[in-house]
């Protein structure tokens, strides 16, 4: 997901949203469930978050938490198998790929229904996709950049005709813009507070913006009924308030986002379960190849070799993240630690050798400007910049000047190519290696980085990977791309984030690498 959507740092909350009045009915008071009464009917679990819902409309929702709500109240043709990044059938029971990946035919399960019992057919899928294309909201590109047209030849068949073959189309189809919405949604405009939802495991019972949203198990859902029949999500202003709500028993689960000190304190108390959620968001350094100081690849390689991820993880982030040695997150197929293989970590000796080869010495130092933005990625960003300065200057051949700019200015300067070295973060739009390679490394697609990187061999590899249907063949192509990345060093991967959830005893949740919490997987007792 474009870097402006959410700070990729576990100590900050999601980007604020402007409150809007809602026409949804006010929810009835609920009593937070305790784990000692799992036999209650319906079993209620209360979840506390510091995020907010933006639009309950997949035509315009484009932030992680709102997508989480949509993943629980709607369903797509396919979905990620809980606890994995593997695609499995959802509303579609099967699919066929034709014309080398340009045509995708999905067969729907029989007798699908929306939350109120209204039948869901292929025509609803077609209507919803065309609605997204017509409204053209923030996430519409996930459809419009790929889909030429969609047809529903009968009630259980949906056919997508793509503009060109797309090997990762299933990953796209698993995102909310592809979810069929109830006919009550406005046909040609954003319906931000619409609670009719879709055909997911839960229905939206009530929604009060910035206060709470109440979900109840969908009686018409095609799959098994969730053990938790009612989910109440309450919105808190900050992590400290959220932690206190958990300690006071107001919520059963504290989720998105607790600060590292809060996580440590809750763990030390011994009263709560702390669940680590493997993250698919990453942090990295962008090197501007248009700057004279960085044109020599040996200089960029020296900067990569001198980075000490171990200290960044332990000192700056207090162990709440993990080191990252490539752009594709660890745990995702095709991820390979190419930077560790080529440079190791904290390799000052190699960095000095490369700098000497490039003509630098202790008397003739490489001058670097390192930029960061002070608030968008949280309070630790200043510490991260200071740590990198220390690590690079430990070579004795580099002098680092640290500079900062607020987010709007930072992005503008980044895109214009005015920043020499800059710190950024990335949340995925779709869970596929393409989303961690093409936007960063392909000529043109990476223009938002402003670093001028272009390699025809890389472009050819990424183009081939984008249309290759075989995952085995794609994996080899992405390995080639990662090795070129490590050689060219237009970007230096730093860390991969983790999220943390605190629950009352007796509550079991699925740690999901998609970072989406599927409430229907909660088990109690």
Short mmCIF file of C-alpha atoms in Angstrom, two decimals:
data_model
loop_
_atom_site.label_atom_id
_atom_site.label_comp_id
_atom_site.label_asym_id
_atom_site.label_seq_id
_atom_site.Cartn_x
_atom_site.Cartn_y
_atom_site.Cartn_z
CA UNK A 1 0.00 0.00 0.00
CA UNK A 2 1.32 3.41 -0.87
CA UNK A 3 3.51 4.69 1.90
CA UNK A 4 1.09 7.47 2.91
CA UNK A 5 -1.60 5.08 4.10
CA UNK A 6 -0.25 4.11 7.50
CA UNK A 7 2.98 4.51 9.42
CA UNK A 8 4.90 1.26 9.23
CA UNK A 9 5.98 1.39 12.87
CA UNK A 10 4.44 -0.52 15.74
CA UNK A 11 4.42 2.42 18.15
CA UNK A 12 2.01 4.62 16.20
CA UNK A 13 -1.67 4.55 15.37
CA UNK A 14 -3.33 4.61 12.00
CA UNK A 15 -3.67 7.85 10.10
CA UNK A 16 -6.57 9.90 11.54
CA UNK A 17 -9.79 10.15 9.66
CA UNK A 18 -12.28 12.97 9.51
CA UNK A 19 -15.38 12.10 11.50
CA UNK A 20 -18.63 11.97 9.57
CA UNK A 21 -22.17 11.77 10.94
CA UNK A 22 -23.75 8.36 10.60
CA UNK A 23 -27.28 7.35 9.82
CA UNK A 24 -26.75 3.93 11.38
CA UNK A 25 -28.79 3.18 14.51
CA UNK A 26 -27.13 3.68 17.86
CA UNK A 27 -25.91 0.33 19.21
CA UNK A 28 -27.44 -1.05 22.36
CA UNK A 29 -25.13 -1.13 25.37
CA UNK A 30 -23.09 -4.29 25.56
CA UNK A 31 -21.32 -5.90 28.46
CA UNK A 32 -17.76 -6.99 27.77
CA UNK A 33 -17.59 -10.76 27.85
CA UNK A 34 -15.40 -12.60 30.26
CA UNK A 35 -13.70 -15.78 29.30
CA UNK A 36 -15.29 -17.59 32.23
CA UNK A 37 -18.70 -17.72 30.52
CA UNK A 38 -18.02 -19.15 27.06
CA UNK A 39 -21.46 -20.77 27.09
CA UNK A 40 -23.18 -17.34 26.79
CA UNK A 41 -25.46 -17.06 23.76
CA UNK A 42 -24.40 -15.34 21.70
CA UNK A 43 -20.86 -15.30 23.00
CA UNK A 44 -19.59 -11.71 22.89
CA UNK A 45 -16.00 -10.58 22.57
CA UNK A 46 -15.04 -6.91 22.83
CA UNK A 47 -11.99 -5.73 20.89
CA UNK A 48 -10.27 -2.42 21.53
CA UNK A 49 -8.35 -0.57 18.80
CA UNK A 50 -6.74 2.82 18.26
CA UNK A 51 -7.62 2.72 14.57
CA UNK A 52 -10.75 4.19 13.03
CA UNK A 53 -13.11 3.11 10.27
CA UNK A 54 -12.89 5.34 7.21
CA UNK A 55 -15.49 4.11 4.69
CA UNK A 56 -17.63 1.00 5.06
CA UNK A 57 -17.52 0.94 1.29
CA UNK A 58 -14.89 -1.15 -0.49
CA UNK A 59 -15.08 1.27 -3.42
CA UNK A 60 -13.20 3.85 -1.35
CA UNK A 61 -11.81 2.18 1.81
CA UNK A 62 -8.02 2.09 1.61
CA UNK A 63 -6.58 1.61 5.08
CA UNK A 64 -5.69 -1.57 6.89
CA UNK A 65 -8.18 -1.47 9.73
CA UNK A 66 -11.20 -0.66 7.59
CA UNK A 67 -10.12 -3.48 5.26
CA UNK A 68 -10.07 -5.72 8.34
CA UNK A 69 -13.70 -4.87 9.07
CA UNK A 70 -14.59 -5.53 5.43
CA UNK A 71 -12.77 -8.88 5.48
CA UNK A 72 -15.03 -9.91 8.36
CA UNK A 73 -18.33 -8.52 7.05
CA UNK A 74 -17.89 -9.27 3.35
CA UNK A 75 -16.40 -12.08 1.31
CA UNK A 76 -14.53 -12.28 -1.96
CA UNK A 77 -14.24 -14.91 -4.62
CA UNK A 78 -11.10 -16.12 -2.88
CA UNK A 79 -9.37 -15.41 0.43
CA UNK A 80 -6.18 -16.10 2.33
CA UNK A 81 -6.23 -19.29 4.35
CA UNK A 82 -6.08 -18.17 8.00
CA UNK A 83 -2.56 -18.18 9.38
CA UNK A 84 -0.97 -18.30 5.92
CA UNK A 85 -0.52 -16.31 2.72
CA UNK A 86 -2.03 -19.15 0.67
CA UNK A 87 -5.08 -18.43 -1.48
CA UNK A 88 -8.13 -20.66 -0.99
CA UNK A 89 -11.70 -20.63 -2.35
CA UNK A 90 -14.28 -18.38 -0.70
CA UNK A 91 -17.46 -17.40 -2.56
CA UNK A 92 -16.03 -19.14 -5.60
CA UNK A 93 -15.66 -22.89 -5.27
CA UNK A 94 -13.34 -23.17 -8.28
CA UNK A 95 -11.72 -21.17 -11.07
CA UNK A 96 -10.17 -21.71 -14.47
CA UNK A 97 -7.38 -19.72 -16.10
CA UNK A 98 -7.58 -19.25 -19.86
CA UNK A 99 -5.54 -17.55 -22.57
CA UNK A 100 -2.33 -17.69 -20.57
CA UNK A 101 -3.70 -15.72 -17.63
CA UNK A 102 -5.74 -13.10 -19.50
CA UNK A 103 -9.16 -14.66 -18.79
CA UNK A 104 -10.23 -15.94 -15.37
CA UNK A 105 -13.49 -17.86 -14.93
CA UNK A 106 -14.90 -18.30 -11.41
CA UNK A 107 -17.70 -20.68 -10.46
CA UNK A 108 -19.67 -19.51 -7.42
CA UNK A 109 -20.93 -21.74 -4.65
CA UNK A 110 -24.65 -22.44 -4.95
CA UNK A 111 -27.28 -20.59 -2.87
CA UNK A 112 -25.08 -17.74 -1.65
CA UNK A 113 -26.86 -14.97 0.28
CA UNK A 114 -26.18 -11.53 1.68
CA UNK A 115 -26.60 -10.81 5.40
CA UNK A 116 -30.35 -10.18 5.11
CA UNK A 117 -31.02 -13.30 3.04
CA UNK A 118 -30.99 -11.56 -0.34
CA UNK A 119 -29.59 -14.01 -2.94
CA UNK A 120 -26.06 -13.30 -4.14
CA UNK A 121 -25.37 -14.19 -7.77
CA UNK A 122 -22.72 -13.59 -10.38
CA UNK A 123 -24.65 -10.47 -11.40
CA UNK A 124 -23.91 -8.98 -7.96
CA UNK A 125 -20.20 -9.62 -8.40
CA UNK A 126 -20.33 -7.95 -11.83
CA UNK A 127 -22.35 -5.02 -10.49
CA UNK A 128 -19.96 -4.48 -7.58
CA UNK A 129 -16.82 -4.59 -9.74
CA UNK A 130 -18.30 -2.15 -12.25
CA UNK A 131 -19.37 0.07 -9.35
CA UNK A 132 -15.78 0.26 -8.11
CA UNK A 133 -14.59 1.16 -11.60
CA UNK A 134 -17.27 3.84 -11.98
CA UNK A 135 -16.72 5.48 -8.59
CA UNK A 136 -12.93 5.34 -9.08
CA UNK A 137 -12.08 5.78 -5.41
CA UNK A 138 -8.68 5.41 -3.76
CA UNK A 139 -8.29 1.61 -4.17
CA UNK A 140 -9.94 1.43 -7.62
CA UNK A 141 -6.59 0.97 -9.34
CA UNK A 142 -6.50 -2.59 -7.98
CA UNK A 143 -9.32 -3.22 -10.46
CA UNK A 144 -8.95 -0.59 -13.17
CA UNK A 145 -5.24 -1.21 -13.79
CA UNK A 146 -5.93 -4.87 -14.56
CA UNK A 147 -9.56 -5.57 -15.49
CA UNK A 148 -10.84 -4.77 -18.97
CA UNK A 149 -14.37 -6.04 -18.33
CA UNK A 150 -16.31 -8.53 -16.23
CA UNK A 151 -19.24 -10.66 -17.35
CA UNK A 152 -21.83 -12.87 -15.65
CA UNK A 153 -23.03 -15.35 -18.30
CA UNK A 154 -25.19 -17.13 -15.71
CA UNK A 155 -26.04 -16.94 -12.01
CA UNK A 156 -22.97 -18.86 -10.83
CA UNK A 157 -20.28 -17.87 -13.36
CA UNK A 158 -18.13 -14.73 -13.29
CA UNK A 159 -15.64 -14.06 -16.09
CA UNK A 160 -12.85 -11.49 -15.82
CA UNK A 161 -11.22 -10.31 -19.03
CA UNK A 162 -7.90 -8.70 -18.13
CA UNK A 163 -5.98 -6.07 -20.05
CA UNK A 164 -3.02 -8.45 -20.09
CA UNK A 165 -2.12 -11.71 -18.36
CA UNK A 166 -1.64 -11.25 -14.61
CA UNK A 167 -0.05 -14.11 -12.69
CA UNK A 168 -1.06 -12.72 -9.29
CA UNK A 169 -4.70 -11.99 -10.14
CA UNK A 170 -5.93 -14.22 -7.31
CA UNK A 171 -4.09 -11.97 -4.83
CA UNK A 172 -5.86 -8.97 -6.34
CA UNK A 173 -9.22 -10.76 -6.24
CA UNK A 174 -8.72 -11.34 -2.50
CA UNK A 175 -8.80 -7.57 -1.79
CA UNK A 176 -11.95 -5.63 -0.77
CA UNK A 177 -12.48 -3.78 -4.08
CA UNK A 178 -13.43 -7.17 -5.54
CA UNK A 179 -15.97 -7.99 -2.80
CA UNK A 180 -19.63 -8.10 -3.86
CA UNK A 181 -21.69 -5.56 -1.89
CA UNK A 182 -25.38 -5.59 -1.06
CA UNK A 183 -27.67 -3.89 -3.60
CA UNK A 184 -28.46 -1.24 -0.95
CA UNK A 185 -25.09 0.41 -1.63
CA UNK A 186 -25.47 3.58 -3.72
CA UNK A 187 -24.77 2.55 -7.33
CA UNK A 188 -22.60 5.49 -8.39
CA UNK A 189 -21.25 7.24 -5.30
CA UNK A 190 -19.30 6.41 -2.14
CA UNK A 191 -21.60 5.08 0.59
CA UNK A 192 -19.35 5.63 3.61
CA UNK A 193 -21.72 4.64 6.43
CA UNK A 194 -23.66 1.90 4.68
CA UNK A 195 -24.08 -1.08 6.99
CA UNK A 196 -25.72 -3.54 4.55
CA UNK A 197 -22.31 -5.17 4.09
CA UNK A 198 -21.77 -8.28 2.01
CA UNK A 199 -21.75 -12.04 2.49
CA UNK A 200 -19.03 -12.51 5.10
CA UNK A 201 -19.10 -14.36 8.43
CA UNK A 202 -20.49 -11.30 10.25
CA UNK A 203 -23.18 -8.70 9.64
CA UNK A 204 -22.89 -5.09 10.76
CA UNK A 205 -25.49 -4.69 13.50
CA UNK A 206 -24.71 -1.06 14.29
CA UNK A 207 -22.04 1.56 13.69
CA UNK A 208 -21.33 4.80 15.56
CA UNK A 209 -18.40 6.52 13.92
CA UNK A 210 -15.31 6.87 16.11
CA UNK A 211 -17.09 5.13 19.01
CA UNK A 212 -17.89 1.52 18.21
CA UNK A 213 -19.09 -0.98 15.65
CA UNK A 214 -21.08 -4.09 16.54
CA UNK A 215 -20.97 -7.24 14.41
CA UNK A 216 -23.19 -10.31 14.69
CA UNK A 217 -22.76 -13.73 13.10
CA UNK A 218 -24.30 -13.93 9.64
CA UNK A 219 -27.12 -16.53 9.74
CA UNK A 220 -26.84 -16.98 5.96
CA UNK A 221 -23.08 -17.43 5.80
CA UNK A 222 -22.11 -20.42 3.65
CA UNK A 223 -19.41 -21.62 6.04
CA UNK A 224 -19.35 -22.75 9.68
CA UNK A 225 -20.79 -20.30 12.18
CA UNK A 226 -18.19 -18.47 14.27
CA UNK A 227 -17.93 -19.51 17.92
CA UNK A 228 -18.10 -15.82 18.83
CA UNK A 229 -21.59 -14.71 17.86
CA UNK A 230 -21.14 -11.01 18.60
CA UNK A 231 -18.05 -8.84 18.21
CA UNK A 232 -17.99 -5.34 19.64
CA UNK A 233 -15.14 -3.11 18.44
CA UNK A 234 -14.46 -0.02 20.51
CA UNK A 235 -12.25 2.83 19.34
CA UNK A 236 -9.71 4.40 21.73
CA UNK A 237 -7.76 7.61 21.31
CA UNK A 238 -4.30 6.17 22.00
CA UNK A 239 -2.34 3.11 23.06
CA UNK A 240 -2.22 4.07 26.73
CA UNK A 241 -6.00 4.36 26.94
CA UNK A 242 -6.34 1.04 25.13
CA UNK A 243 -4.01 -0.69 27.57
CA UNK A 244 -5.96 0.70 30.54
CA UNK A 245 -9.21 -0.51 28.97
CA UNK A 246 -7.79 -4.04 28.83
CA UNK A 247 -6.53 -3.89 32.40
CA UNK A 248 -9.93 -2.63 33.63
CA UNK A 249 -11.77 -5.40 31.78
CA UNK A 250 -13.54 -3.09 29.32
CA UNK A 251 -12.17 -5.10 26.43
CA UNK A 252 -11.19 -8.73 25.99
CA UNK A 253 -8.62 -8.09 23.26
CA UNK A 254 -6.33 -5.08 22.76
CA UNK A 255 -5.33 -4.80 19.12
CA UNK A 256 -3.84 -2.25 16.76
CA UNK A 257 -1.90 -0.62 18.17
CA UNK A 258 -0.11 -1.11 21.48
CA UNK A 259 3.21 0.62 22.10
CA UNK A 260 6.25 -1.57 22.85
CA UNK A 261 6.39 -0.40 26.51
CA UNK A 262 2.72 -1.34 26.91
CA UNK A 263 3.38 -4.77 25.43
CA UNK A 264 6.30 -5.28 27.79
CA UNK A 265 4.25 -4.21 30.83
CA UNK A 266 1.27 -6.39 29.94
CA UNK A 267 3.56 -9.37 29.36
CA UNK A 268 5.37 -8.79 32.67
CA UNK A 269 2.08 -8.66 34.58
CA UNK A 270 1.41 -12.31 33.73
CA UNK A 271 -2.32 -11.58 33.49
CA UNK A 272 -2.66 -11.51 29.71
CA UNK A 273 -1.66 -13.49 26.67
CA UNK A 274 0.64 -11.60 24.29
CA UNK A 275 0.36 -12.74 20.67
CA UNK A 276 2.97 -11.74 18.11
CA UNK A 277 1.49 -11.19 14.67
CA UNK A 278 4.03 -11.62 11.87
CA UNK A 279 3.97 -8.44 9.83
CA UNK A 280 4.15 -7.86 6.11
CA UNK A 281 5.12 -4.21 6.42
CA UNK A 282 8.73 -3.22 5.87
CA UNK A 283 11.12 -0.34 6.43
CA UNK A 284 13.96 0.54 4.08
CA UNK A 285 16.43 3.19 2.93
CA UNK A 286 16.11 4.80 -0.51
CA UNK A 287 19.36 5.84 -2.22
CA UNK A 288 19.10 8.52 -4.91
CA UNK A 289 21.21 7.33 -7.85
CA UNK A 290 20.99 10.75 -9.47
CA UNK A 291 23.13 12.26 -6.73
CA UNK A 292 26.83 12.37 -7.75
CA UNK A 293 27.93 10.86 -4.44
CA UNK A 294 25.78 7.75 -5.00
CA UNK A 295 26.39 7.05 -8.69
CA UNK A 296 29.27 4.67 -7.89
CA UNK A 297 27.74 1.30 -7.02
CA UNK A 298 30.62 0.61 -4.62
CA UNK A 299 29.48 3.53 -2.47
CA UNK A 300 25.94 2.16 -2.29
CA UNK A 301 27.29 -1.29 -1.49
CA UNK A 302 29.45 0.17 1.28
CA UNK A 303 26.42 1.82 2.85
CA UNK A 304 24.59 -1.51 2.72
CA UNK A 305 27.49 -3.39 4.29
CA UNK A 306 27.85 -0.93 7.19
CA UNK A 307 24.22 -1.16 8.28
CA UNK A 308 23.84 -3.05 11.56
CA UNK A 309 20.28 -4.32 11.67
CA UNK A 310 20.93 -6.13 14.94
CA UNK A 311 21.43 -2.84 16.79
CA UNK A 312 18.52 -1.19 15.00
CA UNK A 313 16.20 -4.01 16.07
CA UNK A 314 17.38 -4.17 19.68
CA UNK A 315 18.13 -0.53 20.48
CA UNK A 316 15.73 1.52 18.37
CA UNK A 317 12.78 -0.88 18.28
CA UNK A 318 13.39 -2.77 21.54
CA UNK A 319 13.08 -6.14 19.85
CA UNK A 320 9.58 -5.52 18.46
CA UNK A 321 10.71 -5.95 14.83
CA UNK A 322 12.96 -8.37 12.94
CA UNK A 323 15.89 -7.75 10.57
CA UNK A 324 15.09 -7.70 6.84
CA UNK A 325 17.66 -8.59 4.18
CA UNK A 326 15.53 -8.19 1.06
CA UNK A 327 12.40 -6.33 -0.01
CA UNK A 328 10.13 -9.38 0.01
CA UNK A 329 9.14 -10.05 3.64
CA UNK A 330 10.47 -13.14 5.36
CA UNK A 331 7.82 -15.83 5.39
CA UNK A 332 6.47 -14.96 1.95
CA UNK A 333 7.33 -17.41 -0.81
CA UNK A 334 10.36 -16.34 -2.89
CA UNK A 335 11.85 -14.22 -0.09
CA UNK A 336 15.60 -14.73 0.05
CA UNK A 337 18.07 -12.84 2.33
CA UNK A 338 20.28 -11.54 -0.49
CA UNK A 339 21.77 -8.64 1.47
CA UNK A 340 22.86 -10.96 4.27
CA UNK A 341 24.33 -13.34 1.71
CA UNK A 342 26.26 -10.60 -0.07
CA UNK A 343 27.18 -8.19 2.74
CA UNK A 344 26.49 -9.87 6.07
CA UNK A 345 25.47 -7.43 8.80
CA UNK A 346 27.53 -4.76 10.57
CA UNK A 347 30.32 -5.46 8.05
CA UNK A 348 32.49 -2.40 8.63
CA UNK A 349 35.56 -4.11 7.15
CA UNK A 350 33.85 -4.68 3.80
CA UNK A 351 32.39 -1.17 3.86
CA UNK A 352 35.87 0.34 4.32
CA UNK A 353 37.29 -1.74 1.48
CA UNK A 354 34.52 -0.66 -0.90
CA UNK A 355 34.87 2.99 0.10
CA UNK A 356 38.63 2.86 -0.48
CA UNK A 357 38.02 1.36 -3.91
CA UNK A 358 35.67 4.24 -4.65
CA UNK A 359 38.37 6.77 -3.72
CA UNK A 360 37.41 7.70 -0.16
CA UNK A 361 39.53 7.73 2.98
CA UNK A 362 39.55 9.21 6.47
CA UNK A 363 40.95 12.42 5.02
CA UNK A 364 38.59 12.42 2.04
CA UNK A 365 35.21 11.49 3.41
CA UNK A 366 31.97 10.65 1.64
CA UNK A 367 29.38 13.27 2.58
CA UNK A 368 25.82 11.94 2.97
CA UNK A 369 22.53 13.70 3.69
CA UNK A 370 20.15 11.37 5.52
CA UNK A 371 16.50 12.45 5.60
CA UNK A 372 13.67 11.31 7.86
CA UNK A 373 10.16 12.53 8.66
CA UNK A 374 9.64 13.11 12.40
CA UNK A 375 6.02 12.07 13.03
CA UNK A 376 4.63 9.83 10.26
CA UNK A 377 6.55 6.73 11.36
CA UNK A 378 6.44 7.47 15.07
CA UNK A 379 8.69 8.86 17.76
CA UNK A 380 11.52 6.40 17.09
CA UNK A 381 12.31 7.77 13.63
CA UNK A 382 14.78 10.33 14.97
CA UNK A 383 16.54 7.52 16.85
CA UNK A 384 16.68 5.38 13.70
CA UNK A 385 18.33 8.20 11.75
CA UNK A 386 20.82 8.78 14.59
CA UNK A 387 21.66 5.07 14.68
CA UNK A 388 22.33 4.94 10.93
CA UNK A 389 24.51 8.02 11.17
CA UNK A 390 26.53 6.34 13.91
CA UNK A 391 26.89 3.10 11.94
CA UNK A 392 28.01 4.78 8.72
CA UNK A 393 30.39 7.15 10.47
CA UNK A 394 31.96 4.16 12.24
CA UNK A 395 33.78 3.49 8.96
CA UNK A 396 35.80 6.67 9.53
CA UNK A 397 35.23 7.52 5.86
CA UNK A 398 31.65 8.83 5.90
CA UNK A 399 30.24 12.09 7.28
CA UNK A 400 26.46 12.10 7.70
CA UNK A 401 24.24 15.16 8.00
CA UNK A 402 20.78 14.29 9.31
CA UNK A 403 17.84 16.36 8.07
CA UNK A 404 14.08 16.10 8.48
CA UNK A 405 10.86 17.38 6.96
CA UNK A 406 7.19 16.90 7.82
CA UNK A 407 5.34 14.29 5.82
CA UNK A 408 3.70 16.39 3.10
CA UNK A 409 6.96 18.19 2.31
CA UNK A 410 8.93 14.97 2.66
CA UNK A 411 6.83 13.17 0.04
CA UNK A 412 7.01 16.12 -2.33
CA UNK A 413 10.79 16.32 -2.05
CA UNK A 414 11.11 12.56 -2.37
CA UNK A 415 9.11 12.42 -5.59
CA UNK A 416 11.02 15.33 -7.08
CA UNK A 417 14.35 13.59 -6.47
CA UNK A 418 15.59 16.19 -3.99
CA UNK A 419 16.51 13.77 -1.19
CA UNK A 420 19.87 11.98 -1.23
CA UNK A 421 19.15 9.22 1.29
CA UNK A 422 15.70 8.80 2.84
CA UNK A 423 13.80 6.50 5.20
CA UNK A 424 10.47 5.01 4.09
CA UNK A 425 7.99 2.25 4.88
CA UNK A 426 5.57 0.04 2.93
CA UNK A 427 2.34 -1.81 3.62
CA UNK A 428 1.23 -4.26 0.92
CA UNK A 429 -1.80 -3.72 -1.30
CA UNK A 430 -1.92 -7.39 -2.17
CA UNK A 431 0.07 -10.27 -0.70
CA UNK A 432 2.35 -11.23 -3.55
CA UNK A 433 6.07 -10.74 -4.28
CA UNK A 434 5.12 -8.47 -7.17
CA UNK A 435 3.88 -5.85 -4.69
CA UNK A 436 7.34 -5.77 -3.07
CA UNK A 437 9.35 -5.62 -6.28
CA UNK A 438 7.63 -3.93 -9.22
CA UNK A 439 6.69 -0.67 -7.38
CA UNK A 440 10.30 -0.31 -6.19
CA UNK A 441 12.47 -1.68 -8.97
CA UNK A 442 10.70 -1.46 -12.33
CA UNK A 443 11.43 1.55 -14.51
CA UNK A 444 8.50 3.95 -14.36
CA UNK A 445 6.57 2.07 -11.68
CA UNK A 446 9.14 3.29 -9.15
CA UNK A 447 9.01 6.98 -10.11
CA UNK A 448 7.34 7.80 -6.77
CA UNK A 449 10.67 6.98 -5.08
CA UNK A 450 12.47 9.71 -7.01
CA UNK A 451 15.75 7.77 -6.98
CA UNK A 452 16.16 7.27 -10.73
CA UNK A 453 16.76 3.52 -10.60
CA UNK A 454 16.42 1.73 -13.94
CA UNK A 455 17.84 -1.61 -15.04
CA UNK A 456 16.56 -3.20 -18.29
CA UNK A 457 17.44 -6.69 -17.04
CA UNK A 458 15.39 -6.10 -13.88
CA UNK A 459 12.48 -4.78 -15.95
CA UNK A 460 12.53 -7.87 -18.16
CA UNK A 461 12.56 -10.23 -15.17
CA UNK A 462 9.68 -8.45 -13.43
CA UNK A 463 7.61 -8.32 -16.61
CA UNK A 464 8.09 -12.04 -17.10
CA UNK A 465 7.20 -12.79 -13.47
CA UNK A 466 4.00 -10.76 -13.73
CA UNK A 467 2.56 -13.03 -16.43
CA UNK A 468 4.10 -16.39 -15.51
CA UNK A 469 1.41 -18.66 -14.04
CA UNK A 470 3.73 -21.25 -12.47
CA UNK A 471 4.66 -20.24 -8.91
CA UNK A 472 7.83 -22.33 -9.14
CA UNK A 473 8.96 -20.41 -12.21
CA UNK A 474 7.98 -17.09 -10.63
CA UNK A 475 10.01 -17.93 -7.54
CA UNK A 476 13.16 -18.33 -9.62
CA UNK A 477 12.50 -15.03 -11.37
CA UNK A 478 12.05 -13.16 -8.09
CA UNK A 479 15.25 -14.72 -6.78
CA UNK A 480 17.06 -13.28 -9.81
CA UNK A 481 15.45 -9.89 -9.17
CA UNK A 482 16.51 -9.88 -5.52
CA UNK A 483 20.11 -10.71 -6.42
CA UNK A 484 20.20 -7.80 -8.88
CA UNK A 485 18.74 -5.62 -6.11
CA UNK A 486 21.58 -6.62 -3.79
CA UNK A 487 24.12 -5.89 -6.51
CA UNK A 488 22.71 -2.53 -7.63
CA UNK A 489 21.58 -1.32 -4.15
CA UNK A 490 19.05 1.37 -5.08
CA UNK A 491 17.34 0.47 -1.79
CA UNK A 492 18.64 -1.01 1.47
CA UNK A 493 16.09 -3.17 3.36
CA UNK A 494 16.15 -2.61 7.12
CA UNK A 495 13.45 -4.25 9.22
CA UNK A 496 10.20 -6.14 9.03
CA UNK A 497 7.51 -5.15 11.47
CA UNK A 498 5.47 -7.21 13.89
CA UNK A 499 2.15 -6.36 15.47
CA UNK A 500 1.13 -7.33 18.97
CA UNK A 501 -2.20 -8.37 20.43
CA UNK A 502 -2.99 -8.74 24.12
CA UNK A 503 -5.90 -10.95 25.16
CA UNK A 504 -7.56 -12.07 28.35
CA UNK A 505 -6.73 -15.67 29.35
CA UNK A 506 -8.61 -18.37 27.52
CA UNK A 507 -8.95 -16.53 24.24
CA UNK A 508 -7.24 -18.13 21.26
CA UNK A 509 -6.53 -16.18 18.07
CA UNK A 510 -4.84 -17.00 14.77
CA UNK A 511 -1.57 -15.15 14.14
CA UNK A 512 -2.05 -14.11 10.55
CA UNK A 513 0.84 -12.92 8.33
CA UNK A 514 -1.63 -10.86 6.30
CA UNK A 515 -2.00 -8.71 9.47
CA UNK A 516 -5.78 -8.96 9.05
CA UNK A 517 -7.54 -10.23 12.18
CA UNK A 518 -10.31 -12.62 11.17
CA UNK A 519 -12.74 -12.44 14.10
CA UNK A 520 -14.48 -15.63 13.05
CA UNK A 521 -11.32 -17.58 13.94
CA UNK A 522 -11.48 -16.57 17.64
CA UNK A 523 -11.85 -19.49 20.02
CA UNK A 524 -12.71 -19.20 23.70
CA UNK A 525 -12.12 -21.73 26.42
#
